[in-house]
Short mmCIF file of C-alpha atoms and ligand atoms in Angstrom, two decimals:
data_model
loop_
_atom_site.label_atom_id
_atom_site.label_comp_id
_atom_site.label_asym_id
_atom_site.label_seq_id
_atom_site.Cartn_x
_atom_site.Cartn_y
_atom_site.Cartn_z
CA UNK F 91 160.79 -22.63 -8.26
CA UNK F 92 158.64 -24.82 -6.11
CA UNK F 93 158.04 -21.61 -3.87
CA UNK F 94 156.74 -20.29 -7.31
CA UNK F 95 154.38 -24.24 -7.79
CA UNK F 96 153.02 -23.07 -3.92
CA UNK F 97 152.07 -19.74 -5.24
CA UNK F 98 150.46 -20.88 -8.28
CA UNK F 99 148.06 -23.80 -6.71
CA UNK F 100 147.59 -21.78 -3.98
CA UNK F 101 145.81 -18.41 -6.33
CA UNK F 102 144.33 -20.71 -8.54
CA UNK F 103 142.53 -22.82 -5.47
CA UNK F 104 141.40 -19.63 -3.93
CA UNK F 105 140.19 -18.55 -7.57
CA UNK F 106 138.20 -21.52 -8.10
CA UNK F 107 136.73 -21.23 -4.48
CA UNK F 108 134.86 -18.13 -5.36
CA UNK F 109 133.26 -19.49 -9.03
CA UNK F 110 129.86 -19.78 -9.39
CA UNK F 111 128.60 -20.62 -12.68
CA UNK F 112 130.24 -22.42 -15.55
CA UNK F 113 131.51 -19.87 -17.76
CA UNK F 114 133.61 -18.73 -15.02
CA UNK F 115 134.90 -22.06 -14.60
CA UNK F 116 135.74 -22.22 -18.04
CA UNK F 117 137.66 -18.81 -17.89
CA UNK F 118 139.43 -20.41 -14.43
CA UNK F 119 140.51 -23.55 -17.12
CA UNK F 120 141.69 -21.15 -19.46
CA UNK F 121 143.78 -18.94 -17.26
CA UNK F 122 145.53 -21.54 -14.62
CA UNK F 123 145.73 -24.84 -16.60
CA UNK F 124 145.33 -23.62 -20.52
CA UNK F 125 148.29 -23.15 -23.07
CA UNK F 126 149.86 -19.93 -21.44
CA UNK F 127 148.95 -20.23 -17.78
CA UNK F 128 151.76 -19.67 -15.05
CA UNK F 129 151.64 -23.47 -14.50
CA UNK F 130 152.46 -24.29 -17.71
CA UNK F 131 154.95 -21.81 -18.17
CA UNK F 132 156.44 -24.09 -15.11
CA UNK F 133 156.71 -27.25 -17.31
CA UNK F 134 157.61 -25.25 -20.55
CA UNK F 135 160.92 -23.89 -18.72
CA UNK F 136 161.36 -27.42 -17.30
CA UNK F 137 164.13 -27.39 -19.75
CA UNK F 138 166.06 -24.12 -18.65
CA UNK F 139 166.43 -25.68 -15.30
CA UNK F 140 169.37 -26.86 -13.44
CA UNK F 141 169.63 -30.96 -14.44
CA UNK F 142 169.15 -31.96 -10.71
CA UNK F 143 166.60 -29.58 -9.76
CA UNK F 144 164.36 -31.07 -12.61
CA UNK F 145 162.93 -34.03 -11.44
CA UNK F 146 161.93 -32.16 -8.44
CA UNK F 147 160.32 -29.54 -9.67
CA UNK F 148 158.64 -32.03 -12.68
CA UNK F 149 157.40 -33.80 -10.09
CA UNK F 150 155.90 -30.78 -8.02
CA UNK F 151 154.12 -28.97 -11.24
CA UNK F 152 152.94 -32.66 -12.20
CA UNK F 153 151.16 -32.47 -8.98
CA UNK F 154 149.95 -29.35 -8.81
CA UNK F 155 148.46 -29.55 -12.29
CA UNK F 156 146.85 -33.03 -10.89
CA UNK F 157 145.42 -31.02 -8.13
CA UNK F 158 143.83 -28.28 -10.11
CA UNK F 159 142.38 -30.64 -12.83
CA UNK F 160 140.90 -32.73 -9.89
CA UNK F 161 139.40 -29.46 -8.00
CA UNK F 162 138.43 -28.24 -11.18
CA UNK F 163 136.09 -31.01 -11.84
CA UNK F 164 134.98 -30.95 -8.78
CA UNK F 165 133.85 -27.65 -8.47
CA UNK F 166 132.27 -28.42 -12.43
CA UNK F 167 129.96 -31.03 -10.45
CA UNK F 168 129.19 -28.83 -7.07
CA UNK F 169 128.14 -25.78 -9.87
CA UNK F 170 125.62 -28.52 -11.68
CA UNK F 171 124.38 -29.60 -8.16
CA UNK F 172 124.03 -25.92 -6.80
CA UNK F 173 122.11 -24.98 -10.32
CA UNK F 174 119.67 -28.29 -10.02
CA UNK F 175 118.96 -27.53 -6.92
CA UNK F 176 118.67 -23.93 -7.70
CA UNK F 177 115.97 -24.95 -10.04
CA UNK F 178 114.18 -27.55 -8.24
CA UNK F 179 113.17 -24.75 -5.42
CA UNK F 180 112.59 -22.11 -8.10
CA UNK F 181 110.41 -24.05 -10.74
CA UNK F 182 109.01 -26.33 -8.37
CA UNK F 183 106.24 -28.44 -9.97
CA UNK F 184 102.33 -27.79 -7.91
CA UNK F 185 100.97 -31.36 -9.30
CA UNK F 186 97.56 -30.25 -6.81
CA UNK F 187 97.34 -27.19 -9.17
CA UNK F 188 94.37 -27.68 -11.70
CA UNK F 189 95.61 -27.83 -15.32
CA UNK F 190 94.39 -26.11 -18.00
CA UNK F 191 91.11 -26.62 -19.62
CA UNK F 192 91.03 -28.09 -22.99
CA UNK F 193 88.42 -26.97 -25.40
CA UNK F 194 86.95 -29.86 -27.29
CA UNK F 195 85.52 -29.56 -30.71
CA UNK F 196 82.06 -31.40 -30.96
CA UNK F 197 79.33 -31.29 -33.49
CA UNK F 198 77.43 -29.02 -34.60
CA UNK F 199 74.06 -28.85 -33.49
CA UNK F 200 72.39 -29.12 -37.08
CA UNK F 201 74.51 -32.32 -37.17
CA UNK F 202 73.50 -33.97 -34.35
CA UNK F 203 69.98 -33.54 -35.19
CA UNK F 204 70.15 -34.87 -38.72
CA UNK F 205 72.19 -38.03 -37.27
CA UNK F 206 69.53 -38.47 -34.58
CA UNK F 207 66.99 -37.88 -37.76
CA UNK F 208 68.96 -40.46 -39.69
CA UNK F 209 69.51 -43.31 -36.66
CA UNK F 210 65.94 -43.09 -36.20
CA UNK F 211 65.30 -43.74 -39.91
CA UNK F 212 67.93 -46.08 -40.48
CA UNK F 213 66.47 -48.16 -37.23
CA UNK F 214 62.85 -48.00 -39.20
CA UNK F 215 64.89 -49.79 -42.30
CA UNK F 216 65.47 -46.32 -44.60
CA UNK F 217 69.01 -46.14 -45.88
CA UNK F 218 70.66 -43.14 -46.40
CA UNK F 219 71.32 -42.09 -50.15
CA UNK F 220 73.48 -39.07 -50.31
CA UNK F 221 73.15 -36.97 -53.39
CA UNK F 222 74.94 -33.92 -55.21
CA UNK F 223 74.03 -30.27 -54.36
CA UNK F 224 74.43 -29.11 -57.39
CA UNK F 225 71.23 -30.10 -59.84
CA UNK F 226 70.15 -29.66 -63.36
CA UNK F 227 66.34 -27.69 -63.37
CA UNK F 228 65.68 -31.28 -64.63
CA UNK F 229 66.14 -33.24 -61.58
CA UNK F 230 65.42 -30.32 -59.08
CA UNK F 231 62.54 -29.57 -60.65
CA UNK F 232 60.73 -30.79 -64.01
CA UNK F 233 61.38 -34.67 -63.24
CA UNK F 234 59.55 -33.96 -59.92
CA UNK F 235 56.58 -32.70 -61.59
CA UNK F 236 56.95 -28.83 -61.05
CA UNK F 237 54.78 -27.12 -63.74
CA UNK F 238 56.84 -24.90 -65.95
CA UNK F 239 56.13 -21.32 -63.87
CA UNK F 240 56.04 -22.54 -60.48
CA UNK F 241 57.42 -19.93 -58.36
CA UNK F 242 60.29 -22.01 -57.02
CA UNK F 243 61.45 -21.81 -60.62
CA UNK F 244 62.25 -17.93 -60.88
CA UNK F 245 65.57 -17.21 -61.11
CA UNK F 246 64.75 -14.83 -57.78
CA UNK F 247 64.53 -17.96 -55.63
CA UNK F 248 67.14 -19.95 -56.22
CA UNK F 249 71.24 -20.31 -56.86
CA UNK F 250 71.19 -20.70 -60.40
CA UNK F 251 75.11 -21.30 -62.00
CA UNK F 252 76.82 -19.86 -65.13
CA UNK F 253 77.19 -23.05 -66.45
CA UNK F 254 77.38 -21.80 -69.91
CA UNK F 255 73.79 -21.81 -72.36
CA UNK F 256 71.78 -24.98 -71.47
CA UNK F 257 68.57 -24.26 -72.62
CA UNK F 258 65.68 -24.83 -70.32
CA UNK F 259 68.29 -27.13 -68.26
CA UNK F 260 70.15 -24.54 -66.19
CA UNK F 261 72.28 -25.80 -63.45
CA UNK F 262 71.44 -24.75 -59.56
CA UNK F 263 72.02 -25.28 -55.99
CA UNK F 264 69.28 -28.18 -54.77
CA UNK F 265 66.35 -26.27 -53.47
CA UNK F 266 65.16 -29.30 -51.63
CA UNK F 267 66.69 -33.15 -51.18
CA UNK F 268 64.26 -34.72 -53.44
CA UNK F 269 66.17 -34.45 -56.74
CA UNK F 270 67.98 -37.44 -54.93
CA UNK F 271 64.18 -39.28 -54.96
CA UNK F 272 64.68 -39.35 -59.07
CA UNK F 273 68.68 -40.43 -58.81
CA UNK F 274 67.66 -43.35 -56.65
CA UNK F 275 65.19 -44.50 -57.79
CA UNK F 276 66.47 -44.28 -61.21
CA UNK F 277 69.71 -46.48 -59.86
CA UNK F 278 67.59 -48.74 -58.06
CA UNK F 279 65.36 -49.45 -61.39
CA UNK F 280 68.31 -49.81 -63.57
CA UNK F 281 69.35 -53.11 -61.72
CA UNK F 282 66.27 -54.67 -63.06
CA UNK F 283 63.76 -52.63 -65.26
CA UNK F 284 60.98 -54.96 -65.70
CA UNK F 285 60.85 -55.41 -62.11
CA UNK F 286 62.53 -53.39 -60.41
CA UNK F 287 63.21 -53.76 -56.39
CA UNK F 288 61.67 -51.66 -53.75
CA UNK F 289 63.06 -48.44 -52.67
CA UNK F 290 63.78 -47.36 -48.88
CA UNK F 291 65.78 -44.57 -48.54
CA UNK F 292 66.64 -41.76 -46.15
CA UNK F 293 68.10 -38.32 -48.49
CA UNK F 294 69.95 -36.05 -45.89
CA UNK F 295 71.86 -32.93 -47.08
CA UNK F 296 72.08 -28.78 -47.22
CA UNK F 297 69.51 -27.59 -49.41
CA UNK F 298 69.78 -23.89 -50.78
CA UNK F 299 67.07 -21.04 -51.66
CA UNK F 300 67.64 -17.47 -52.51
CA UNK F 301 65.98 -15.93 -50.04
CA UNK F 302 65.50 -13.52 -47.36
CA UNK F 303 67.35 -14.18 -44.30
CA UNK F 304 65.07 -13.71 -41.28
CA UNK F 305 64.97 -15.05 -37.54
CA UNK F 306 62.90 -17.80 -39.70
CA UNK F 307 64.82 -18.39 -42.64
CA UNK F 308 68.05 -19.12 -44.42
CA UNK F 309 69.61 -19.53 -47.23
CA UNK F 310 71.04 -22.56 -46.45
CA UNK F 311 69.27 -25.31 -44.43
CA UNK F 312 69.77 -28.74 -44.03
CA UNK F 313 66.51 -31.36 -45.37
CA UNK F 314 66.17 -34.95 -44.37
CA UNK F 315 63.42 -36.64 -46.47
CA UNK F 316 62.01 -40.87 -46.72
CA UNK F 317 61.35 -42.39 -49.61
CA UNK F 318 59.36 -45.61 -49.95
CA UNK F 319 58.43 -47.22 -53.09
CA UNK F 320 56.92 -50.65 -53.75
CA UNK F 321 53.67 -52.88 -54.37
CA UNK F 322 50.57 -51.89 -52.01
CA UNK F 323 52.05 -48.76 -50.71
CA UNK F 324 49.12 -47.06 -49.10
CA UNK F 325 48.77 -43.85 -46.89
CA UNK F 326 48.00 -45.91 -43.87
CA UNK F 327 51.64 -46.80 -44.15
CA UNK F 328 52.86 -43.75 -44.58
CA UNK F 329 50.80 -42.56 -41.33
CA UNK F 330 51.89 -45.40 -39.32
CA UNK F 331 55.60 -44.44 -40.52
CA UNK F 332 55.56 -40.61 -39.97
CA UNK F 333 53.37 -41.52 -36.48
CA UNK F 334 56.03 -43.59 -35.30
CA UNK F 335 58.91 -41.29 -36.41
CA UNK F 336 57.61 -38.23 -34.33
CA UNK F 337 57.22 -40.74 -31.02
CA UNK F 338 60.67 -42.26 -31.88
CA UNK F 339 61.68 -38.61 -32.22
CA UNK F 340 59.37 -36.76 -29.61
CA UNK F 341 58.73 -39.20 -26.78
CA UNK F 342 56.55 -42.28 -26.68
CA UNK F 343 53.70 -39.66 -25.80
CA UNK F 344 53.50 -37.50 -29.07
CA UNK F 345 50.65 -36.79 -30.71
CA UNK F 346 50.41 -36.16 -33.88
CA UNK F 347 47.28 -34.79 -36.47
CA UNK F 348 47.76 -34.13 -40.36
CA UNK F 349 46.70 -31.62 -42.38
CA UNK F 350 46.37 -31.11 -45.95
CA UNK F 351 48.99 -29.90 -47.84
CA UNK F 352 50.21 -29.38 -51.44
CA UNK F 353 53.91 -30.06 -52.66
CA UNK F 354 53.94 -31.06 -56.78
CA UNK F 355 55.69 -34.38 -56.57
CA UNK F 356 53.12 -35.99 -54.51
CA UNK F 357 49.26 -36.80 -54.07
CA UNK F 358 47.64 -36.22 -52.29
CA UNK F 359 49.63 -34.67 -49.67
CA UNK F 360 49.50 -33.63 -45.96
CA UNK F 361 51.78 -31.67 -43.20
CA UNK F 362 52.20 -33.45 -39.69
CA UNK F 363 52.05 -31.74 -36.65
CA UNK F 364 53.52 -32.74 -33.49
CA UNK F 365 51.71 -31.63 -30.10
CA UNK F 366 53.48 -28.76 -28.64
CA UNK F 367 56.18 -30.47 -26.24
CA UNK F 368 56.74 -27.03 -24.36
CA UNK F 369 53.10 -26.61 -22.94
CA UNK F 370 51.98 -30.01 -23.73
CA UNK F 371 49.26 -28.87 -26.22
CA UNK F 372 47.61 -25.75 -23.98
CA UNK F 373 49.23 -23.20 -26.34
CA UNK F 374 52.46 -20.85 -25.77
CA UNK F 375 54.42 -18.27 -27.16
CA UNK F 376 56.31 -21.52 -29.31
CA UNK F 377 53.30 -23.16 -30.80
CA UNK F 378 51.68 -19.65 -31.36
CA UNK F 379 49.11 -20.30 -28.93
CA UNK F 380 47.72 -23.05 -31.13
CA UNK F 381 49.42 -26.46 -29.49
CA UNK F 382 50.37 -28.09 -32.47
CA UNK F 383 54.40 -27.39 -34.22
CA UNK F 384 54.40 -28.15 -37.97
CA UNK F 385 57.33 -30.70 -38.40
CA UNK F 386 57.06 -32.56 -41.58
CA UNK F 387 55.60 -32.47 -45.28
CA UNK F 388 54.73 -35.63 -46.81
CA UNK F 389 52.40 -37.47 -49.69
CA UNK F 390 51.73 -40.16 -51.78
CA UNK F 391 54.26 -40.12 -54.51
CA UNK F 392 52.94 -38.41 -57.68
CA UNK F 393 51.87 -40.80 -60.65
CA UNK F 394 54.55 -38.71 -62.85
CA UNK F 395 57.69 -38.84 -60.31
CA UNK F 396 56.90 -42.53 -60.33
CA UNK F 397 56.95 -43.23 -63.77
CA UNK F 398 59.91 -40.34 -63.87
CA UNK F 399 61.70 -42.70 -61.45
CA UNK F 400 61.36 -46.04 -63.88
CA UNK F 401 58.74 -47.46 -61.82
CA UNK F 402 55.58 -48.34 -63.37
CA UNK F 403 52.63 -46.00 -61.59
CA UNK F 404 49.82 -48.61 -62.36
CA UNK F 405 51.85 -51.46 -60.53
CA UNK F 406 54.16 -49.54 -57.87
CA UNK F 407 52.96 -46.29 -55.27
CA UNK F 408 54.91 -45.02 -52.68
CA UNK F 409 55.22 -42.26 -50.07
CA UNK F 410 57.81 -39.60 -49.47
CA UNK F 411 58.17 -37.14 -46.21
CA UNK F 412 60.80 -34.17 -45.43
CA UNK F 413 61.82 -32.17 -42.88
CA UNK F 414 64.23 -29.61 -42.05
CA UNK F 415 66.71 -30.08 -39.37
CA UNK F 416 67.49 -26.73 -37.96
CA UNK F 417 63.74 -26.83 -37.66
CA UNK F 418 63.56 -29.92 -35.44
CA UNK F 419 66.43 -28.72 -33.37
CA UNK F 420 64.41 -25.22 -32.89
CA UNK F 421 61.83 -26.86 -31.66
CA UNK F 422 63.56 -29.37 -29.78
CA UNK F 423 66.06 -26.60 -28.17
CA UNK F 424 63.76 -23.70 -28.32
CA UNK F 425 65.96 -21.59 -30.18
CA UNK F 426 64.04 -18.57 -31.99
CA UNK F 427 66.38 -17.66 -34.51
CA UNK F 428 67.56 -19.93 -37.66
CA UNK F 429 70.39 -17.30 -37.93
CA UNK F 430 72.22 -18.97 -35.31
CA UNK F 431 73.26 -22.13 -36.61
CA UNK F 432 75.03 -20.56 -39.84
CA UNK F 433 76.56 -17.61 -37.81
CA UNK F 434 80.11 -19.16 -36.31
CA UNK F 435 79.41 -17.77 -33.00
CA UNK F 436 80.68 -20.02 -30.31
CA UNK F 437 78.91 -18.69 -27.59
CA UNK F 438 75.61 -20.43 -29.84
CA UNK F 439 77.59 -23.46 -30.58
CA UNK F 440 79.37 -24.52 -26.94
CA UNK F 441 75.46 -24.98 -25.60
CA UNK F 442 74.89 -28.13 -27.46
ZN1 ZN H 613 53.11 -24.72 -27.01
#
């Protein structure tokens, strides 16, 4: 019998020599120390045994079953160290390799230029007053003083809604940011109507017109306009204001020249040009050949929009300007085509 205990440790030790991963192990476990294994066969027919041979041979499997639990943990932790090791040279870490390149979102470029718009205004004391998009014909149009069949009213040029029948009131898509002129200046009045306080306010938003779209227009665009209302208002201010808005925006060196101009909800009215900042006024493909780039409407607010407003025309005037955005950012990037800024292509976008 302890011939037999020899044999046993002695296969199973050369077994477990040759393992190499740990389900084998576990299949060693099963076979030399589990329920039916030879060993334990051993201690099961401890009983059938001779009374004095039993201690001996007790004794003998106790040890060999001490021996192959022992080598079978060890070999458990020589597998692990083998398999770490295994790994360390196979998926070794190259910290000098460069990593990936994250892509970073950003703003878009119609963004940036109405916040640059907007910190410029806001540092010349215009706060911004954000308004709806949606508008009645009311406030888009008729409170701004647009006659009855101006062409901006055809249902061809602009995003009316089915908003069910309201008359001469239909609902549309702002065609322009100074529908807002009428809601603020409304609010501001309302806080005291017999005097009410002066208005300085920058409107930013996405305007919308039915039209077209070209390399030079959209149907989507975003405006930024100033509004000023108070006592003694004149159009030296708003000359000095627009002036100092295209150096602010342009470079201490702009020039600037007006020209007449005609918008409905003021009067009179001019456009500002800025001197061409790609050939410095001597003419180029950009400015046409002519030097100057048109970059802003503006005016005297209208008697009517004033009154309109809640502000009393023979006590109050006022002055409004607007731009567009992609416009300024045209210019400012030389980009020939408006179509880019609405057309999700990231090649476009990752430049700014
Ligand atoms: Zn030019």
């Amino acid at each position: 019998m302890l011939e037999r205990l020899a044999d046993i440790e002695k296969s199973a030790l050369e077994a477990l020599g040759s393992i190499q991963d740990n389900d084998a192990l576990q299949e060693w476990r099963v076979t030399h120390l589990g329920r039916s294994s030879p060993l334990m066969q051993v201690f099961n027919g401890l009983g059938q045994l001779a009374r004095e041979e039993r201690p001996q041979v007790g004794q003998r499997a106790n040890q060999v079953k001490q021996r192959l639990e022992g080598a079978l943990v060890e070999r458990g932790e020589s597998i692990r160290q083998a398999a770490l090791a295994r790994s360390l040279e196979q998926e070794k870490l190259d910290v000098t390799l460069p990593g990936r390149p994250f892509r970073y979102g950003r703003l878009h470029p119609a963004t940036q230029t109405l916040r640059r718009v907007l910190s410029i205004l806001a540092d010349m004391g215009f706060q911004v007053y954000t308004s709806r998009e949606v508008e009645s014909d009311e406030y888009n149009f008729q409170l701004l003083n647009f006659p009855p069949h101006h062409p901006a009213r055809e249902m061809q040029d602009s995003f009316y809604l089915e908003a069910g029948e309201r008359g001469n009131n239909p609902l549309l898509l702002r065609t322009h940011t100074s529908p807002g002129q009428i809601r603020a200046m409304r609010e501001y009045a309302a806080t005291n109507p017999d005097n009410p306080p002066p208005v300085r306010i920058a409107l930013p938003g996405m305007c919308f017109r039915y039209e077209q779209i070209t390399a030079r227009s959209e149907i989507q665009f975003n405006q930024v306009e100033g509004l000023a209302v108070g006592e003694n208002i004149t159009f030296s201010d708003l000359k000095g204001t627009v002036s100092d808005f295209a150096r602010r925006m342009f470079g201490q060196q702009a020039r600037t020249r007006f020209r007449t101009g005609h918008f409905p909800f003021t009067e009179p009215s001019a456009e500002m040009d800025v001197e061409c900042f790609v050939c410095n006024g001597k003419g180029c493909p950009v400015c046409k050949l002519s030097g100057w780039l048109e970059i802003l409407g503006c005016g005297m607010v209208h008697p009517v929009v004033l009154q309109n407003g809640g502000y009393d025309p023979r006590r109050y005037t006022g002055f409004a300007f607007g731009m567009g955005t992609e416009r300024q950012a045209m210019l400012r990037h030389q980009i020939d085509d408006i179509r880019y800024f609405w057309g999700n292509d990231v090649r476009f976008l990752e430049q700014f």
